[in-house]
Tab-separated table of C-alpha atoms in Angstrom:
chain	number	residue	atom	x	y	z
A	1	MET	CA	-30.444	12.972	8.722
A	2	GLN	CA	-32.334	10.102	7.163
A	3	LEU	CA	-31.073	8.435	4.000
A	4	GLY	CA	-32.261	5.613	1.787
A	5	MET	CA	-29.465	3.279	0.657
A	6	ILE	CA	-29.960	1.042	-2.369
A	7	GLY	CA	-27.233	-1.548	-2.892
A	8	LEU	CA	-25.560	-3.203	0.084
A	9	GLY	CA	-22.409	-4.534	-1.510
A	10	ARG	CA	-18.892	-3.983	-0.219
A	11	MET	CA	-19.189	-0.189	-0.327
A	12	GLY	CA	-22.918	0.403	0.030
A	13	ALA	CA	-23.220	-1.547	3.275
A	14	ASN	CA	-20.219	0.201	4.802
A	15	ILE	CA	-21.491	3.623	3.755
A	16	ALA	CA	-24.701	2.860	5.623
A	17	ARG	CA	-22.724	1.640	8.637
A	18	ARG	CA	-20.572	4.772	8.755
A	19	LEU	CA	-23.657	6.962	8.545
A	20	MET	CA	-25.392	5.072	11.347
A	21	ARG	CA	-22.265	5.331	13.503
A	22	GLY	CA	-22.455	9.075	12.882
A	23	GLY	CA	-26.026	9.264	14.169
A	24	HIS	CA	-27.928	9.178	10.869
A	25	GLN	CA	-30.893	6.928	10.123
A	26	CYS	CA	-30.701	4.547	7.163
A	27	VAL	CA	-33.509	2.803	5.322
A	28	VAL	CA	-31.901	0.108	3.186
A	29	TYR	CA	-32.716	-2.161	0.261
A	30	ASP	CA	-30.821	-4.799	-1.695
A	31	ARG	CA	-31.891	-7.660	-3.942
A	32	SER	CA	-30.282	-9.920	-1.341
A	33	ALA	CA	-32.628	-10.341	1.611
A	34	ASP	CA	-29.677	-11.557	3.697
A	35	ALA	CA	-27.792	-8.310	3.072
A	36	VAL	CA	-30.834	-6.329	4.211
A	37	LYS	CA	-31.207	-8.468	7.344
A	38	ALA	CA	-27.536	-7.998	8.207
A	39	LEU	CA	-27.877	-4.202	8.183
A	40	ALA	CA	-31.185	-4.366	10.027
A	41	THR	CA	-29.482	-6.144	12.936
A	42	GLU	CA	-27.094	-3.186	13.104
A	43	GLY	CA	-29.844	-0.585	13.355
A	44	ALA	CA	-30.983	0.094	9.794
A	45	THR	CA	-34.595	-0.135	8.684
A	46	GLY	CA	-34.844	-2.923	6.145
A	47	SER	CA	-37.024	-2.823	3.031
A	48	ASP	CA	-38.097	-5.599	0.683
A	49	SER	CA	-38.619	-3.341	-2.356
A	50	LEU	CA	-37.814	0.105	-3.685
A	51	ALA	CA	-41.412	1.119	-3.067
A	52	ALA	CA	-41.126	0.089	0.587
A	53	LEU	CA	-37.860	1.995	0.929
A	54	VAL	CA	-39.417	5.173	-0.473
A	55	ALA	CA	-42.458	4.764	1.766
A	56	GLY	CA	-40.186	4.491	4.794
A	57	LEU	CA	-38.487	7.841	4.188
A	58	ALA	CA	-39.648	11.224	5.451
A	59	LYS	CA	-40.003	14.066	2.942
A	60	PRO	CA	-37.964	15.519	1.363
A	61	ARG	CA	-36.413	12.135	0.687
A	62	ALA	CA	-32.788	11.470	-0.181
A	63	VAL	CA	-31.941	8.110	-1.783
A	64	TRP	CA	-28.364	6.970	-2.384
A	65	VAL	CA	-27.939	4.495	-5.264
A	66	MET	CA	-24.866	2.270	-4.879
A	67	VAL	CA	-25.246	-0.396	-7.563
A	68	PRO	CA	-23.018	-1.201	-10.571
A	69	ALA	CA	-22.772	1.516	-13.214
A	70	GLY	CA	-24.647	1.101	-16.464
A	71	ALA	CA	-27.860	-0.888	-16.782
A	72	PRO	CA	-28.334	-1.625	-13.035
A	73	THR	CA	-28.062	2.072	-12.125
A	74	GLU	CA	-30.223	3.079	-15.089
A	75	ALA	CA	-32.993	0.663	-14.094
A	76	THR	CA	-32.852	1.735	-10.452
A	77	VAL	CA	-33.044	5.468	-11.211
A	78	THR	CA	-35.868	4.890	-13.694
A	79	GLU	CA	-37.904	2.984	-11.103
A	80	LEU	CA	-37.206	5.608	-8.449
A	81	ALA	CA	-38.437	8.327	-10.825
A	82	GLY	CA	-41.889	6.752	-10.644
A	83	LEU	CA	-41.846	6.480	-6.852
A	84	LEU	CA	-40.320	9.742	-5.644
A	85	GLU	CA	-42.037	13.124	-5.441
A	86	PRO	CA	-41.116	16.759	-6.120
A	87	GLY	CA	-38.389	17.907	-3.754
A	88	ASP	CA	-36.837	14.458	-3.353
A	89	THR	CA	-33.240	13.737	-4.366
A	90	VAL	CA	-31.457	10.807	-6.015
A	91	ILE	CA	-27.738	10.481	-5.212
A	92	ASP	CA	-25.680	8.243	-7.500
A	93	GLY	CA	-22.604	7.218	-5.540
A	94	GLY	CA	-21.372	4.612	-8.033
A	95	ASN	CA	-19.010	5.066	-10.960
A	96	SER	CA	-21.479	6.278	-13.569
A	97	PHE	CA	-20.389	7.979	-16.785
A	98	PHE	CA	-20.807	11.717	-16.236
A	99	LYS	CA	-22.807	12.191	-19.436
A	100	ASP	CA	-25.355	9.695	-18.108
A	101	ASP	CA	-25.638	11.841	-14.982
A	102	VAL	CA	-26.471	14.914	-17.047
A	103	ARG	CA	-29.133	13.001	-18.979
A	104	ARG	CA	-30.702	11.446	-15.882
A	105	ALA	CA	-30.751	14.756	-14.033
A	106	SER	CA	-32.558	16.382	-16.957
A	107	ALA	CA	-35.174	13.610	-17.013
A	108	LEU	CA	-35.745	13.791	-13.254
A	109	ALA	CA	-35.988	17.583	-13.358
A	110	THR	CA	-39.235	17.284	-15.328
A	111	ARG	CA	-40.654	15.633	-12.179
A	112	GLN	CA	-38.991	18.244	-9.922
A	113	ILE	CA	-36.710	15.568	-8.477
A	114	THR	CA	-33.110	16.645	-8.005
A	115	TYR	CA	-30.068	14.535	-8.849
A	116	VAL	CA	-26.616	14.511	-7.281
A	117	ASP	CA	-23.588	12.556	-8.488
A	118	ALA	CA	-21.134	11.641	-5.747
A	119	GLY	CA	-17.836	10.198	-6.911
A	120	THR	CA	-16.793	8.012	-3.984
A	121	SER	CA	-13.246	6.845	-3.294
A	122	GLY	CA	-12.219	4.727	-0.347
A	123	GLY	CA	-13.066	1.162	-1.282
A	124	VAL	CA	-13.404	-1.474	1.395
A	125	PHE	CA	-11.413	0.660	3.860
A	126	GLY	CA	-13.915	3.529	3.795
A	127	LEU	CA	-15.829	2.406	6.868
A	128	GLU	CA	-12.891	3.214	9.116
A	129	ARG	CA	-10.872	5.663	7.002
A	130	GLY	CA	-13.774	7.586	5.507
A	131	TYR	CA	-14.630	8.259	1.869
A	132	CYS	CA	-13.164	10.961	-0.347
A	133	LEU	CA	-16.211	12.476	-2.044
A	134	MET	CA	-16.373	14.457	-5.283
A	135	VAL	CA	-19.906	15.849	-5.574
A	136	GLY	CA	-21.846	17.319	-8.483
A	137	GLY	CA	-25.261	18.956	-8.288
A	138	ASP	CA	-27.054	22.236	-7.671
A	139	LYS	CA	-25.746	24.212	-4.715
A	140	ALA	CA	-28.930	24.215	-2.621
A	141	THR	CA	-29.373	20.431	-2.822
A	142	VAL	CA	-25.735	19.712	-2.048
A	143	GLN	CA	-25.831	22.041	0.945
A	144	ARG	CA	-28.960	20.339	2.276
A	145	LEU	CA	-27.150	16.997	2.094
A	146	ASP	CA	-23.951	18.350	3.648
A	147	PRO	CA	-24.395	16.438	6.955
A	148	ILE	CA	-24.356	13.166	4.984
A	149	PHE	CA	-21.200	14.034	3.070
A	150	LYS	CA	-19.449	15.400	6.162
A	151	THR	CA	-20.076	12.174	8.095
A	152	LEU	CA	-18.872	9.959	5.258
A	153	ALA	CA	-15.722	11.990	4.614
A	154	PRO	CA	-12.454	11.256	6.458
A	155	GLY	CA	-12.185	14.649	8.151
A	156	ARG	CA	-8.880	16.457	8.583
A	157	GLY	CA	-7.309	13.836	10.814
A	158	THR	CA	-3.529	14.030	11.042
A	159	VAL	CA	-2.918	15.193	7.470
A	160	GLU	CA	-0.603	18.192	7.516
A	161	ARG	CA	-2.258	21.335	6.267
A	162	THR	CA	-1.196	22.603	2.852
A	163	PRO	CA	0.904	25.771	3.225
A	164	GLY	CA	-1.191	28.847	2.450
A	165	ARG	CA	-4.557	27.294	3.293
A	166	ASP	CA	-4.826	29.503	6.364
A	167	LYS	CA	-5.157	32.535	4.081
A	168	LEU	CA	-8.114	30.921	2.323
A	169	ALA	CA	-9.738	30.254	5.691
A	170	SER	CA	-9.426	33.905	6.675
A	171	SER	CA	-11.106	34.930	3.408
A	172	GLY	CA	-14.212	32.913	4.283
A	173	ALA	CA	-13.793	30.458	1.405
A	174	ALA	CA	-15.417	27.026	1.767
A	175	LEU	CA	-12.823	24.550	2.963
A	176	THR	CA	-14.673	21.249	2.867
A	177	SER	CA	-11.907	19.890	0.641
A	178	GLU	CA	-9.721	19.747	3.749
A	179	ASP	CA	-12.308	17.462	5.312
A	180	GLY	CA	-12.210	15.114	2.331
A	181	TYR	CA	-15.272	16.154	0.344
A	182	LEU	CA	-15.937	18.826	-2.261
A	183	HIS	CA	-18.830	20.241	-4.257
A	184	CYS	CA	-17.109	20.247	-7.651
A	185	GLY	CA	-19.832	21.958	-9.686
A	186	PRO	CA	-23.089	21.147	-11.499
A	187	VAL	CA	-24.505	17.693	-12.142
A	188	GLY	CA	-21.934	15.429	-13.783
A	189	SER	CA	-18.893	17.260	-12.440
A	190	GLY	CA	-18.505	14.964	-9.437
A	191	HIS	CA	-18.302	11.828	-11.542
A	192	PHE	CA	-16.131	13.637	-14.087
A	193	VAL	CA	-13.558	14.400	-11.381
A	194	LYS	CA	-13.807	10.843	-10.026
A	195	MET	CA	-13.350	9.517	-13.584
A	196	VAL	CA	-10.111	11.460	-13.993
A	197	HIS	CA	-9.058	10.392	-10.486
A	198	ASN	CA	-9.394	6.756	-11.511
A	199	GLY	CA	-7.666	7.343	-14.826
A	200	ILE	CA	-4.689	8.792	-12.953
A	201	GLU	CA	-4.854	5.818	-10.613
A	202	TYR	CA	-4.473	3.501	-13.634
A	203	GLY	CA	-1.265	5.270	-14.621
A	204	ILE	CA	0.249	5.328	-11.125
A	205	MET	CA	-0.556	1.667	-10.562
A	206	GLN	CA	0.971	0.728	-13.919
A	207	ALA	CA	4.176	2.638	-13.195
A	208	LEU	CA	4.525	0.974	-9.790
A	209	ALA	CA	3.825	-2.460	-11.261
A	210	GLU	CA	6.423	-1.991	-13.995
A	211	GLY	CA	8.996	-0.734	-11.510
A	212	PHE	CA	8.597	-3.752	-9.253
A	213	ASP	CA	8.773	-6.026	-12.286
A	214	ILE	CA	12.067	-4.412	-13.340
A	215	MET	CA	13.503	-4.901	-9.856
A	216	ARG	CA	12.345	-8.509	-9.747
A	217	GLY	CA	13.915	-9.085	-13.173
A	218	ALA	CA	17.285	-7.688	-12.090
A	219	GLY	CA	18.290	-11.240	-11.188
A	220	ASN	CA	17.392	-12.746	-14.552
A	221	ALA	CA	19.968	-14.776	-16.444
A	222	THR	CA	19.585	-12.367	-19.374
A	223	VAL	CA	21.318	-9.676	-17.315
A	224	ALA	CA	25.128	-9.578	-17.371
A	225	GLU	CA	26.405	-11.413	-14.296
A	226	GLU	CA	28.308	-8.415	-12.944
A	227	HIS	CA	25.108	-6.334	-13.152
A	228	ARG	CA	22.791	-8.976	-11.747
A	229	PHE	CA	20.989	-8.316	-8.451
A	230	GLU	CA	18.730	-10.519	-6.352
A	231	LEU	CA	16.735	-7.712	-4.808
A	232	PRO	CA	14.521	-8.026	-1.686
A	233	VAL	CA	11.465	-6.637	-3.455
A	234	ALA	CA	9.124	-6.904	-0.449
A	235	GLU	CA	11.615	-5.030	1.717
A	236	ILE	CA	12.017	-2.350	-0.940
A	237	ALA	CA	8.255	-1.804	-0.872
A	238	GLU	CA	8.507	-1.466	2.894
A	239	VAL	CA	11.357	1.034	2.853
A	240	TRP	CA	9.575	3.129	0.211
A	241	ARG	CA	6.686	3.535	2.650
A	242	ARG	CA	8.968	5.516	4.955
A	243	GLY	CA	10.171	8.914	3.831
A	244	SER	CA	10.229	8.178	0.098
A	245	VAL	CA	8.670	10.624	-2.339
A	246	LEU	CA	6.720	7.594	-3.607
A	247	SER	CA	5.169	6.866	-0.214
A	248	SER	CA	1.422	6.480	-0.643
A	249	TRP	CA	-1.523	4.257	0.125
A	250	LEU	CA	-0.776	2.267	-3.039
A	251	ILE	CA	2.758	1.582	-1.819
A	252	ASP	CA	1.290	0.571	1.548
A	253	LEU	CA	-1.036	-1.914	-0.140
A	254	THR	CA	1.777	-3.244	-2.350
A	255	ALA	CA	3.972	-3.849	0.690
A	256	LYS	CA	1.121	-5.663	2.418
A	257	ALA	CA	0.488	-7.867	-0.618
A	258	LEU	CA	4.165	-8.802	-0.939
A	259	VAL	CA	4.365	-9.762	2.742
A	260	GLU	CA	1.313	-11.989	2.379
A	261	ASP	CA	2.458	-13.612	-0.883
A	262	PRO	CA	5.997	-12.660	-2.028
A	263	ALA	CA	5.601	-14.332	-5.437
A	264	LEU	CA	2.002	-13.087	-5.833
A	265	SER	CA	1.267	-16.660	-6.867
A	266	LYS	CA	-2.466	-16.442	-6.191
A	267	PHE	CA	-2.900	-13.811	-8.903
A	268	SER	CA	-3.205	-14.603	-12.602
A	269	GLY	CA	-2.254	-11.102	-13.740
A	270	ARG	CA	-5.583	-10.549	-15.497
A	271	VAL	CA	-6.595	-6.947	-14.792
A	272	GLU	CA	-10.093	-5.648	-15.472
A	273	ASP	CA	-11.021	-2.015	-16.071
A	274	SER	CA	-14.154	-0.615	-14.488
A	275	GLY	CA	-14.785	1.995	-17.185
A	276	GLU	CA	-13.290	5.177	-15.784
A	277	GLY	CA	-9.951	4.715	-17.563
A	278	ARG	CA	-11.717	4.377	-20.910
A	279	TRP	CA	-13.870	7.409	-20.206
A	280	THR	CA	-10.866	9.477	-19.149
A	281	VAL	CA	-9.138	8.678	-22.448
A	282	MET	CA	-12.357	9.507	-24.321
A	283	ALA	CA	-12.541	12.873	-22.531
A	284	ALA	CA	-8.900	13.536	-23.398
A	285	LEU	CA	-9.671	12.853	-27.063
A	286	GLU	CA	-12.648	15.232	-26.994
A	287	GLU	CA	-10.509	17.921	-25.386
A	288	ALA	CA	-7.439	17.222	-27.577
A	289	VAL	CA	-5.396	16.756	-24.398
A	290	PRO	CA	-2.443	14.297	-24.559
A	291	ALA	CA	-2.886	11.471	-22.037
A	292	ASP	CA	-0.080	9.099	-22.969
A	293	VAL	CA	0.407	7.405	-19.603
A	294	ILE	CA	-3.279	6.845	-18.844
A	295	ALA	CA	-3.942	5.537	-22.357
A	296	ALA	CA	-0.965	3.157	-22.202
A	297	SER	CA	-2.035	1.838	-18.788
A	298	LEU	CA	-5.537	1.205	-20.120
A	299	PHE	CA	-4.218	-0.738	-23.100
A	300	THR	CA	-2.024	-2.803	-20.782
A	301	ARG	CA	-5.125	-3.855	-18.875
A	302	PHE	CA	-6.666	-5.006	-22.143
A	303	ARG	CA	-3.484	-6.908	-22.944
A	304	SER	CA	-3.500	-8.672	-19.576
A	305	ARG	CA	-6.648	-10.564	-20.527
A	306	GLN	CA	-5.038	-12.407	-23.420
A	307	ASP	CA	-2.617	-15.293	-23.267
A	308	HIS	CA	-1.242	-14.282	-26.638
A	309	SER	CA	-2.722	-11.541	-28.767
A	310	PHE	CA	-3.089	-11.761	-32.515
A	311	ALA	CA	-0.752	-8.770	-32.736
A	312	GLU	CA	1.967	-10.771	-31.014
A	313	LYS	CA	1.406	-13.622	-33.438
A	314	VAL	CA	1.821	-11.167	-36.332
A	315	LEU	CA	5.052	-9.920	-34.725
A	316	SER	CA	6.361	-13.483	-34.432
A	317	ALA	CA	5.434	-14.223	-38.037
A	318	MET	CA	7.191	-11.102	-39.319
A	319	ARG	CA	10.327	-11.823	-37.274
A	320	PHE	CA	10.413	-15.346	-38.685
A	321	GLN	CA	9.836	-14.160	-42.244
A	322	PHE	CA	12.512	-11.458	-42.348
A	323	GLY	CA	15.074	-12.924	-40.017
A	324	GLY	CA	14.295	-16.568	-39.494
A	325	HIS	CA	13.707	-15.937	-35.805
A	326	VAL	CA	12.019	-18.953	-34.205
A	327	GLU	CA	9.673	-18.466	-31.267
A	328	ARG	CA	10.987	-19.600	-27.924
A	329	PRO	CA	8.822	-22.445	-26.529
A	330	THR	CA	6.246	-21.474	-23.915
A	331	GLY	CA	7.971	-21.203	-20.552
A	332	GLY	CA	11.418	-21.224	-22.171
């Protein structure tokens, strides 16, 4: 198939590369002319504007938008709305808020342009490993684009089949989930599932981080000497990769990081949030669903951006007032 790719950052460029390796044709555009040239040398058709990209695509066109969520995506989709024609499709592969998807799809529908939201997980490793895709949109459009999703997805690989899946196969049920991509439902559902995916990721990452911090602190002078341990934290990460119930890609990446920099000295500890954690908590509030772990992990990310919060200053002041507790000097 032929696909237009807008946004050639760390993921957009590699998505185009994986598609081209799979035999698809890509017409690409990015605000960086150098990024466009780089993909052109690898077989893509470069464009110097959105209008040129649209003109270079055969009808019905499919255009994948891979730019930052929010204003950049909004501006790109708005401009595309004036360039595309009935029967064309916009695919948002970024991390847009699902309610924005629903609104954009409704606006494009008045021009008979279809909209698909493709939650995309895989990061910088997706080129080789493939991308886990959570797709929202009308059934006919998603089916037409299936060759694109199938090429981008990891495929079944060596992952052991879930017990009982063979019965689903015999019933004729769609099994694309085993290949690493899934049509989740109508417009917005793909990004909704990806939003929750990332919210869960926040919680898992926080639990792992806290656990490693506890193990590292087992040698602190505050611990009774007979209970004090100097633990080989990097080696623990390595052993957990092998046979542990915690074994996962996140453990793999943690082990790699600790081998490269055991003290993690090149990191400040400031952790940003890309939006999905907030949105997951907002959805939980709307649904009256408890989400204690995800909410706590989100708040910890906020906390990481402050040297000392006002709340901590209030705590220190109260402790001094009622008990005469004096703050320990910084670094003490």
